[in-house]
Structures are given as structure tokens and as C-alpha cells.
């Protein structure tokens, strides 16, 4: 028997004791979640292939091979792209898969960070288990083994235009086949696997890197966006802002779900507020928070819905239906829906960050705080936290650049037969960058809000979540208010977020 045939009936290597101590995520092609993807990517969980899903994959392979014996099928009996009208001679079919991987593996640019590569492996493994192709079950076994042992392919970041991560997945294929080396990991690397035409096209017919990157960014942003009301509530406390913008009546009369959720959260955090507002109406950074940040929450929910579909999608082209024993040629590899959801969230994130910088501006203004300008030690020309405004605006500029919609892009390639692209791959990378820059913007506000509260000798109202968050921040942030370098303070605030 060939190595591939043997691997179809032999499970992957048994994980060591260290790996067994991790939480397990069962992959069945149907139920993978964003947090599970992040846990697999970040090494806090190990994959377990569902036995029934693996059996379905083996059966799909048998069915797919039978279909190709009776009719032409793209990528198995023909070339790909503009070569779809070219018949692959039977004598060339044996090595067609490897030729396909080699020709598509020309990614360029910097290497993808390991965490993102692990996300790609997790997503592709789960998608393959959906059973939409004749790919060998050995491929799934090797992917699970690589995730478990930490061995990773080296893949380049540039090579996708949002119609499949062809170059990155082709580099993965060549690594599985032993033509490119694994890196990292513990113990023996996955043994080289003989890949055929049944494996090559299904393996690369996916946007698994894009989906994995989007899942990682989303996992981070779920936590970050949940911190926004906490930071804003500290700022509101420091300047004795009004709680009227969060009244239930206001948001019942204009019932956007995101705004309602944010307003309810602020009411909960500030339920014990007992001050008379300093102004009859606050600046937009506080007054319009439900409308602006609520939009970001809705955009986040939209992306999470899209990603749940993509994580569990059988999207190979052609797509095998084992029940009817037929292949369907289609355009399911096009990520128009994901690209739009990514654009929407980056744009919404920018607006939320802009409000954070406006609140930072409020905090450095004596008219709002009754404290020295820039929350300095005294009014003697000291600069206090002045530089954080510059830093936050610098990070905001990065967010603004990343918010450019990728869906404005267009491409006509492969001799004109592939005449549209989503550029979701670019959108996912930009969202990862945006999450980090957003965190830094919010950290600058948190630093200033905590300093203002300390200087005023005021504690947040109540004894609940807001007070706990404040004490966590106080424990991390240096209480000294003399002019000094604040880089470490912002980093500490960002760490808390």
C-alpha cells in the first residue's frame, strides 16, 4: 500500500502528556466556533477529529473518485483557471496534484506569524471534515498532528485576492508532501505524505488563512469592545458627566440593538452615580457613545455570524455531494460577504476610537476636570499626559488608513476568466492591525481617566464591575504624576485591556 492509503486507515500519532493536559476541541466540520479557533491557534487547546466526520471524509473520497470516472470534473480531469478547457491526460494525472501545488505556491512578502498559521490549519482541517471533496483522510490526520505537535509550514502573507488563499495553502501542501520543511514544534515532525490530484485542489480551494485571521481579530475585539464602556464610565466619573444619554426611554424610542445594549451597560455601571452633572449636555464623546459604539457592536455581531458560517463551510470547487454522488462547479470560494463584514467593522471601529480620542481631549482640559492642564502635577508648564494625545492620534491615523474598504478593489486575472475579487484577505489582515491600534487608543484614555480620578480623590460609583476594573487599573499604573516617560504606563493599560 502507498503511504497515503495506509494513512487513511491509521489515526494520527498519540499526543504526549503535555498536550493531553490541554483542553480539547472536537472538529466535525459543523460546529467550530471563534473562541475554539483562537484557542487552537494560541496553543491553549488541542484538536480531536470527530470519528464520524473522519468516516464521512473517507466515504466522500470513495464517492468522488467514482464520479470522476464517469464525467469530466474541473481540477481533476482538467486544468484550473483559464486552463479549465485543457484535458489532463491520464498519463499526466499521477503527478498533476504536485504540479498544481508547486505552481500555486508562489506567495510573496513577509511570513505569516505562527499564531495565524495555526489558525489557518485549524480552519482548513475543520472545513475538510465537512466532507465536500475526495481529499484523503490522511491530510486531515496530518493537519491535526501538526496542530498538536506545533509543527508549522512557512507561508507568505501576500498571494490572495479574496477568492481563496491559494499560495498559502499550496505552501502548506508542499510542506505536507515533504518538499518544504516544517518549523517549530516538539517531537517528530509529521511524516511526508504523498499528495495526488484528489488532495491538491481541495486543499487549496479555501480561504482558511483569511478566515483564521478574521477569527483571531474578532476574538480579540469581543474583549476590547466590551472594555469600552468601562473606560468611558471612568472618564464620565472623572468629569461628572451626565447619565441621561443612556436612559432607557431614549433608546426605546430609537431601538437600535447595539445602542440599547451599550446604554443598558452604562446604566448598570453607573447605577450608583450620585453627582450633579457639571454640564447640562456633555460633549459627543460621552453623549453619543451609544449611537457610535453601538454601531461597532452590531458590526461585530454581523462578522461573528458570517464567520460561524465560514468556519464550518464546505466550499471546495468543485463541491462534492456524496448523497447524490455528484460534483457541483460553483463560486463559493468568493468571500464577498466576509469582505463586506470586515469593512463594516473596521469602519465602525474607527468611529469608536475617534470618540475615545475626544474623551481624552476632555480629560486634559481644566474646564471639564478642574485640574491642571494635561493632568500635570501643577500649572507651571508641566506637560502631564499631553503626549498621549499625540500617541492616540497617531494610532488613530493607522486605524483610518486600515478602514479603507477593501471591497472597493477589483481584479481581472487568469486571462480574463476570473473577473472579480473580494480582497477579504486584505480586510482580515487590516482588522488584525486595527485591533492592536484600537487597543492603544483606548489605553491612552484609560491612563488619563485613572490619573484624573486619582488627582480628584474620587472613586467610581458603587462596588461592582466598574470599581473592580478601576482597582485593577490602579494596581498596574504608576501613581506618580511628575513629568516622565509614559510609554510603559500606556503598555500596562493596554495589557489590562
Coordinates of C-alpha atoms in Angstrom, one line a residue:
X1 CA 0.0 0.0 0.0
X2 CA 1.1 3.6 -0.6
X3 CA 1.8 5.9 2.4
X4 CA -1.5 7.7 1.6
X5 CA -3.6 4.5 1.5
X6 CA -2.0 3.4 4.8
X7 CA -2.7 6.8 6.5
X8 CA -6.3 6.6 5.5
X9 CA -6.8 3.8 8.0
X10 CA -4.3 4.7 10.7
X11 CA -5.1 7.5 13.1
X12 CA -2.6 10.3 13.8
X13 CA 0.2 9.9 16.4
X14 CA -0.9 9.8 20.0
X15 CA -0.3 13.2 21.7
X16 CA 2.1 13.4 24.6
X17 CA 1.2 14.1 28.2
X18 CA 1.7 17.8 27.9
X19 CA -0.7 18.0 25.1
X20 CA -3.3 15.8 26.8
X21 CA -3.3 18.4 29.6
X22 CA -4.8 21.0 27.3
X23 CA -8.5 21.4 26.6
X24 CA -9.6 19.6 23.6
X25 CA -11.7 20.9 20.7
X26 CA -13.6 18.3 18.7
X27 CA -13.6 19.1 15.0
X28 CA -16.5 17.8 13.0
X29 CA -16.9 20.2 10.1
X30 CA -20.0 21.6 11.5
X31 CA -19.6 23.3 14.9
X32 CA -16.3 25.1 15.2
X33 CA -16.6 28.5 17.0
X34 CA -14.5 31.6 17.0
X35 CA -13.2 31.1 20.6
X36 CA -12.3 27.5 19.8
X37 CA -10.4 28.6 16.7
X38 CA -8.5 31.2 18.8
X39 CA -7.7 28.6 21.4
X40 CA -6.3 26.2 18.8
X41 CA -4.3 29.0 17.2
X42 CA -2.9 30.2 20.5
X43 CA -1.9 26.8 21.8
X44 CA -4.4 26.6 24.7
X45 CA -6.3 23.7 23.2
X46 CA -5.6 20.6 21.1
X47 CA -7.7 19.3 18.2
X48 CA -9.5 16.0 18.2
X49 CA -11.0 14.7 15.0
X50 CA -14.6 13.5 15.3
X51 CA -14.7 9.8 14.3
X52 CA -17.9 10.1 12.4
X53 CA -16.6 13.1 10.5
X54 CA -13.5 11.2 9.6
X55 CA -15.5 8.3 8.4
X56 CA -17.6 10.7 6.2
X57 CA -14.4 12.0 4.7
X58 CA -13.2 8.5 3.8
X59 CA -16.6 7.7 2.2
X60 CA -16.6 11.1 0.3
X61 CA -13.2 10.1 -1.1
X62 CA -14.6 6.9 -2.4
X63 CA -17.6 8.6 -4.0
X64 CA -15.6 11.4 -5.5
X65 CA -13.2 9.1 -7.3
X66 CA -16.1 7.2 -8.7
X67 CA -17.8 10.3 -10.1
X68 CA -14.6 11.4 -11.9
X69 CA -14.5 8.0 -13.7
X70 CA -17.8 8.8 -15.4
X71 CA -17.7 12.6 -16.2
X72 CA -15.3 15.5 -16.6
X73 CA -14.6 17.4 -13.3
X74 CA -12.7 20.7 -13.0
X75 CA -9.3 20.3 -11.4
X76 CA -9.3 16.5 -11.6
X77 CA -9.7 15.8 -15.3
X78 CA -8.9 19.4 -16.4
X79 CA -6.5 22.2 -15.7
X80 CA -7.6 25.1 -13.5
X81 CA -8.3 28.7 -14.1
X82 CA -8.1 29.6 -17.7
X83 CA -6.8 26.1 -18.3
X84 CA -10.2 24.7 -17.4
X85 CA -10.7 23.7 -21.1
X86 CA -7.5 21.7 -21.1
X87 CA -7.9 18.0 -20.5
X88 CA -5.3 16.5 -18.2
X89 CA -4.1 13.3 -20.0
X90 CA -4.4 10.1 -17.9
X91 CA -0.6 9.6 -18.1
X92 CA -0.1 13.0 -16.5
X93 CA -2.8 12.7 -13.8
X94 CA -0.5 10.9 -11.4
X95 CA 1.7 14.0 -10.8
X96 CA -0.9 16.7 -11.6
X97 CA -1.6 17.4 -7.9
X98 CA 2.0 18.1 -7.1
X99 CA 2.4 20.2 -10.2
X100 CA -0.6 22.2 -9.1
X101 CA 0.8 22.8 -5.6
X102 CA 4.2 23.8 -6.9
X103 CA 2.8 26.3 -9.5
X104 CA 0.4 27.9 -6.9
X105 CA 2.9 28.2 -4.0
X106 CA 4.5 31.5 -5.1
X107 CA 3.5 33.6 -2.2
X108 CA 5.5 36.8 -1.6
X109 CA 6.1 39.3 1.2
X110 CA 6.7 38.6 4.9
X111 CA 6.0 35.3 6.5
X112 CA 2.7 34.9 8.3
X113 CA 3.1 34.9 12.2
X114 CA 2.8 31.4 13.7
X115 CA -0.4 32.1 15.6
X116 CA -2.1 33.0 12.3
X117 CA -0.7 29.9 10.6
X118 CA -2.1 27.7 13.4
X119 CA -5.5 29.4 12.9
X120 CA -5.3 28.5 9.2
X121 CA -4.5 24.9 9.9
X122 CA -7.4 24.7 12.4
X123 CA -9.9 26.2 10.0
X124 CA -8.8 24.2 7.0
X125 CA -8.9 20.9 9.0
X126 CA -12.4 21.6 10.2
X127 CA -13.6 22.7 6.7
X128 CA -12.2 19.5 5.1
X129 CA -14.1 17.4 7.7
X130 CA -17.4 18.9 6.3
X131 CA -16.9 16.3 3.5
X132 CA -17.1 18.4 0.3
X133 CA -14.3 16.7 -1.6
X134 CA -12.4 13.5 -2.3
X135 CA -9.4 14.6 -0.2
X136 CA -7.7 11.8 1.6
X137 CA -8.4 11.5 5.3
X138 CA -4.6 11.3 5.7
X139 CA -4.5 15.0 5.0
X140 CA -6.8 15.7 7.9
X141 CA -4.8 13.4 10.2
X142 CA -1.6 15.2 9.3
X143 CA -3.1 18.7 9.9
X144 CA -4.3 17.5 13.3
X145 CA -0.9 16.1 14.1
X146 CA 0.8 19.4 13.1
X147 CA -1.5 21.4 15.3
X148 CA -0.9 19.1 18.2
X149 CA 2.8 19.0 17.9
X150 CA 3.3 22.6 17.0
X151 CA 5.0 22.0 13.7
X152 CA 4.1 24.6 11.2
X153 CA 4.6 25.4 7.5
X154 CA 6.1 28.7 6.5
X155 CA 3.6 30.6 4.4
X156 CA 3.9 34.1 2.9
X157 CA 1.4 36.8 3.6
X158 CA 0.7 38.0 0.1
X159 CA -0.8 35.9 -2.6
X160 CA -4.6 36.0 -2.1
X161 CA -7.2 38.4 -3.5
X162 CA -10.2 37.1 -1.6
X163 CA -11.1 34.2 -3.9
X164 CA -9.1 31.6 -2.0
X165 CA -5.8 31.6 -0.2
X166 CA -4.2 29.6 -2.9
X167 CA -0.5 30.4 -2.4
X168 CA -0.6 30.0 1.4
X169 CA -2.4 26.7 1.2
X170 CA -0.2 25.5 -1.6
X171 CA 2.8 26.1 0.6
X172 CA 1.1 24.1 3.3
X173 CA 0.6 21.3 0.7
X174 CA 4.2 21.2 -0.3
X175 CA 5.1 21.0 3.4
X176 CA 2.8 18.1 3.9
X177 CA 4.4 16.4 0.9
X178 CA 7.9 17.0 2.3
X179 CA 9.1 19.4 -0.4
X180 CA 9.2 22.3 2.1
X181 CA 10.4 22.0 5.7
X182 CA 8.3 22.2 8.9
X183 CA 9.5 24.6 11.5
X184 CA 9.0 24.8 15.3
X185 CA 7.1 22.1 17.2
X186 CA 8.1 19.4 19.6
X187 CA 8.9 15.7 18.8
X188 CA 9.0 14.3 15.3
X189 CA 7.5 16.4 12.5
X190 CA 4.6 14.9 10.5
X191 CA 5.8 12.4 8.1
X192 CA 5.8 13.3 4.4
X193 CA 2.5 12.5 2.7
X194 CA 2.1 11.6 -1.0
X195 CA -0.4 14.0 -2.3
X196 CA -2.4 13.4 -5.5
X197 CA -4.8 15.2 -7.7
X198 CA -7.5 14.2 -5.2
X199 CA -5.8 16.2 -2.5
X200 CA -4.2 19.2 -4.2
X201 CA -7.2 21.2 -5.4
X202 CA -9.4 20.5 -2.4
X203 CA -6.6 21.5 0.0
X204 CA -6.0 24.9 -1.7
X205 CA -9.7 25.6 -2.5
X206 CA -10.4 27.6 0.6
X207 CA -9.8 31.0 2.3
X208 CA -8.7 29.3 5.5
X209 CA -5.9 31.8 6.3
X210 CA -8.3 34.7 5.8
X211 CA -11.0 33.1 7.9
X212 CA -8.5 32.2 10.6
X213 CA -7.1 35.7 10.7
X214 CA -10.5 37.2 10.9
X215 CA -11.4 34.8 13.7
X216 CA -8.4 35.9 15.7
X217 CA -9.1 39.6 15.3
X218 CA -12.7 39.0 16.2
X219 CA -11.8 37.1 19.3
X220 CA -9.6 40.0 20.5
X221 CA -12.3 42.6 19.6
X222 CA -15.0 40.9 21.5
X223 CA -13.0 41.6 24.7
X224 CA -11.8 45.0 23.6
X225 CA -15.2 46.4 22.7
X226 CA -16.5 45.1 25.9
X227 CA -14.0 47.3 27.7
X228 CA -15.1 50.5 26.0
X229 CA -18.0 51.2 28.4
X230 CA -15.7 50.6 31.4
X231 CA -13.2 53.1 30.2
X232 CA -15.8 55.6 29.1
X233 CA -17.6 55.3 32.5
X234 CA -14.3 56.1 34.3
X235 CA -14.0 59.2 32.1
X236 CA -17.6 60.2 32.8
X237 CA -17.0 59.8 36.5
X238 CA -13.8 62.0 36.3
X239 CA -15.6 64.9 34.7
X240 CA -19.0 64.4 36.5
X241 CA -20.8 63.7 33.2
X242 CA -24.5 63.1 32.7
X243 CA -26.1 59.7 32.6
X244 CA -29.1 61.0 30.8
X245 CA -27.8 59.9 27.3
X246 CA -28.1 56.3 28.5
X247 CA -31.7 56.5 29.7
X248 CA -33.9 53.5 28.7
X249 CA -36.6 55.9 27.3
X250 CA -34.1 57.4 24.9
X251 CA -33.2 54.1 23.4
X252 CA -36.7 52.6 23.5
X253 CA -37.8 55.4 21.2
X254 CA -34.9 54.6 18.7
X255 CA -34.4 50.9 19.2
X256 CA -31.1 50.0 17.6
X257 CA -29.9 46.8 19.3
X258 CA -26.3 48.0 19.7
X259 CA -27.2 51.3 21.2
X260 CA -29.7 49.7 23.5
X261 CA -27.1 47.2 24.7
X262 CA -24.4 49.9 25.3
X263 CA -26.9 52.2 27.1
X264 CA -28.0 49.3 29.4
X265 CA -24.4 48.5 30.2
X266 CA -23.7 52.1 31.1
X267 CA -26.8 52.3 33.2
X268 CA -25.6 49.2 35.1
X269 CA -22.0 50.5 35.6
X270 CA -23.2 53.9 36.7
X271 CA -26.3 52.9 38.7
X272 CA -24.9 54.3 41.9
X273 CA -23.8 57.6 40.5
X274 CA -24.8 60.4 42.9
X275 CA -23.3 63.6 41.5
X276 CA -25.0 66.5 39.9
X277 CA -23.8 66.7 36.2
X278 CA -21.3 69.5 35.6
X279 CA -23.0 70.4 32.3
X280 CA -26.5 70.3 31.0
X281 CA -25.1 68.5 27.9
X282 CA -21.8 66.6 27.6
X283 CA -19.5 66.6 24.5
X284 CA -20.2 64.0 21.9
X285 CA -17.5 61.6 23.2
X286 CA -19.8 60.9 26.1
X287 CA -23.3 61.9 24.8
X288 CA -23.1 59.9 21.5
X289 CA -21.4 56.8 22.8
X290 CA -24.5 54.6 22.5
X291 CA -25.0 55.6 18.9
X292 CA -21.4 55.3 17.8
X293 CA -20.2 52.3 19.8
X294 CA -23.5 50.6 19.4
X295 CA -22.8 50.6 15.7
X296 CA -19.5 48.8 16.3
X297 CA -21.2 46.2 18.5
X298 CA -23.7 45.5 15.7
X299 CA -20.9 45.3 13.1
X300 CA -19.1 42.8 15.4
X301 CA -22.2 40.7 15.7
X302 CA -22.5 40.7 12.0
X303 CA -19.0 39.5 11.5
X304 CA -19.3 36.8 14.1
X305 CA -22.4 35.5 12.2
X306 CA -20.5 35.4 8.9
X307 CA -17.5 33.7 10.5
X308 CA -19.6 31.0 12.1
X309 CA -20.7 30.0 8.5
X310 CA -17.2 30.3 7.1
X311 CA -15.5 28.2 9.8
X312 CA -17.8 25.3 9.1
X313 CA -18.2 25.7 5.3
X314 CA -17.6 23.1 2.7
X315 CA -16.5 25.4 -0.1
X316 CA -14.3 23.4 -2.3
X317 CA -14.8 24.0 -6.0
X318 CA -16.0 21.6 -7.4
X319 CA -18.0 20.7 -4.4
X320 CA -18.9 17.0 -3.9
X321 CA -22.4 15.9 -2.8
X322 CA -21.8 12.4 -1.5
X323 CA -25.6 11.8 -1.2
X324 CA -26.3 12.4 -4.8
X325 CA -22.9 11.3 -5.9
X326 CA -22.3 14.4 -8.0
X327 CA -19.9 17.3 -8.2
X328 CA -21.1 21.0 -8.4
X329 CA -19.0 23.6 -10.0
X330 CA -19.7 26.9 -8.3
X331 CA -18.3 30.2 -6.9
X332 CA -18.4 29.5 -3.2
X333 CA -14.8 30.4 -2.8
X334 CA -15.7 34.1 -3.3
X335 CA -15.6 36.0 0.0
X336 CA -17.8 38.9 -0.8
X337 CA -19.9 38.5 2.3
X338 CA -16.9 38.2 4.6
X339 CA -15.1 41.2 3.0
X340 CA -18.1 43.4 3.5
X341 CA -18.4 42.4 7.1
X342 CA -14.7 43.1 7.7
X343 CA -15.0 46.5 6.0
X344 CA -18.0 47.4 8.2
X345 CA -16.3 46.5 11.4
X346 CA -13.1 48.4 10.6
X347 CA -15.1 51.5 9.7
X348 CA -17.2 51.2 12.9
X349 CA -14.1 50.6 15.0
X350 CA -12.6 53.9 13.6
X351 CA -15.6 55.9 14.8
X352 CA -15.5 54.3 18.3
X353 CA -11.7 55.1 18.5
X354 CA -12.4 58.7 17.4
X355 CA -14.8 59.1 20.4
X356 CA -12.1 57.8 22.7
X357 CA -9.7 60.5 21.5
X358 CA -12.3 63.1 22.0
X359 CA -12.8 61.9 25.6
X360 CA -9.0 62.0 26.1
X361 CA -9.3 65.7 25.0
X362 CA -11.9 66.3 27.6
X363 CA -9.7 64.8 30.3
X364 CA -6.8 67.1 29.6
X365 CA -9.0 70.2 29.7
X366 CA -9.3 72.0 33.1
X367 CA -12.7 73.3 32.1
X368 CA -14.0 69.8 32.5
X369 CA -11.8 68.4 35.3
X370 CA -11.0 71.4 37.4
X371 CA -7.4 70.0 37.4
X372 CA -4.2 71.4 35.9
X373 CA -3.9 71.3 32.1
X374 CA -2.9 67.9 30.8
X375 CA -3.4 66.4 34.3
X376 CA 0.0 67.7 35.1
X377 CA 1.4 67.9 38.6
X378 CA 0.9 71.7 38.8
X379 CA 0.2 74.6 36.5
X380 CA 3.9 75.5 35.9
X381 CA 4.3 74.5 32.3
X382 CA 4.4 70.8 33.1
X383 CA 3.1 68.6 30.3
X384 CA 1.5 65.8 32.2
X385 CA -0.2 63.4 29.8
X386 CA 0.0 65.7 26.9
X387 CA 2.0 63.3 24.7
X388 CA -0.8 60.7 25.0
X389 CA -3.0 62.8 22.7
X390 CA -0.3 62.7 20.1
X391 CA 0.2 59.0 20.5
X392 CA -3.5 58.3 20.4
X393 CA -3.9 60.4 17.3
X394 CA -1.0 58.5 15.7
X395 CA -2.7 55.2 16.4
X396 CA -6.0 56.7 15.1
X397 CA -4.3 57.6 11.8
X398 CA -3.3 53.9 11.4
X399 CA -6.9 52.9 12.1
X400 CA -8.1 55.4 9.5
X401 CA -5.8 54.0 6.9
X402 CA -6.8 50.5 7.7
X403 CA -10.5 51.4 7.4
X404 CA -10.3 51.9 3.6
X405 CA -12.9 49.5 2.3
X406 CA -11.2 46.6 0.5
X407 CA -14.4 45.9 -1.3
X408 CA -13.6 49.0 -3.5
X409 CA -10.9 46.8 -5.1
X410 CA -11.2 45.0 -8.4
X411 CA -9.2 42.5 -10.3
X412 CA -9.4 40.6 -13.7
X413 CA -6.9 37.7 -13.8
X414 CA -6.3 34.3 -15.4
X415 CA -6.7 35.5 -19.0
X416 CA -9.9 37.3 -18.1
X417 CA -11.9 34.3 -16.9
X418 CA -11.7 35.3 -13.2
X419 CA -13.0 38.8 -13.4
X420 CA -13.9 39.8 -9.8
X421 CA -12.3 39.6 -6.3
X422 CA -13.3 40.4 -2.8
X423 CA -9.9 41.2 -1.3
X424 CA -11.2 39.7 2.0
X425 CA -7.7 38.6 2.7
X426 CA -6.5 42.2 2.9
X427 CA -9.5 43.1 5.0
X428 CA -8.7 40.4 7.6
X429 CA -5.1 41.5 7.9
X430 CA -6.2 45.1 8.3
X431 CA -8.6 44.1 11.0
X432 CA -5.8 42.4 13.0
X433 CA -3.8 45.6 12.7
X434 CA -6.8 47.7 13.7
X435 CA -7.5 45.7 16.8
X436 CA -4.0 46.5 18.1
X437 CA -4.1 50.2 17.3
X438 CA -7.6 50.4 18.8
X439 CA -6.3 48.9 22.0
X440 CA -3.6 51.6 22.2
X441 CA -6.1 54.4 21.6
X442 CA -8.3 53.1 24.4
X443 CA -5.2 52.6 26.6
X444 CA -4.3 56.3 26.4
X445 CA -7.8 57.2 27.5
X446 CA -7.7 54.7 30.4
X447 CA -4.4 56.1 31.6
X448 CA -5.7 59.7 31.6
X449 CA -9.0 58.7 33.3
X450 CA -7.3 56.8 36.1
X451 CA -4.9 59.7 36.7
X452 CA -7.8 62.2 36.8
X453 CA -9.7 60.1 39.3
X454 CA -6.6 59.8 41.5
X455 CA -5.9 63.5 41.3
X456 CA -9.5 64.3 42.3
X457 CA -9.6 61.7 45.0
X458 CA -12.7 60.2 43.5
X459 CA -13.7 56.5 43.3
X460 CA -16.1 55.2 40.7
X461 CA -19.6 54.7 42.0
X462 CA -20.8 51.5 43.5
X463 CA -19.0 48.4 44.5
X464 CA -19.4 46.4 41.3
X465 CA -17.7 45.8 38.0
X466 CA -16.6 49.4 37.4
X467 CA -15.0 49.8 40.8
X468 CA -13.2 46.4 40.3
X469 CA -11.9 47.5 36.9
X470 CA -10.7 50.8 38.4
X471 CA -8.8 48.9 41.2
X472 CA -7.2 46.6 38.6
X473 CA -6.0 49.7 36.6
X474 CA -4.7 51.4 39.7
X475 CA -2.7 48.3 40.6
X476 CA -1.0 48.4 37.2
X477 CA -0.5 52.1 36.7
X478 CA 2.3 54.2 38.3
X479 CA 0.7 56.8 40.6
X480 CA 3.5 59.4 40.0
X481 CA 2.2 62.5 38.2
X482 CA 5.5 64.2 37.6
X483 CA 6.6 64.7 34.0
X484 CA 8.1 61.4 32.9
X485 CA 8.1 58.8 30.2
X486 CA 4.6 57.3 29.8
X487 CA 5.3 54.5 27.3
X488 CA 5.3 51.8 30.0
X489 CA 2.1 53.2 31.5
X490 CA 0.3 53.0 28.2
X491 CA 1.6 49.5 27.6
X492 CA 0.4 48.5 31.1
X493 CA -3.1 50.0 30.4
X494 CA -3.1 48.2 27.0
X495 CA -2.3 44.9 28.8
X496 CA -5.3 45.3 31.1
X497 CA -7.5 45.8 28.1

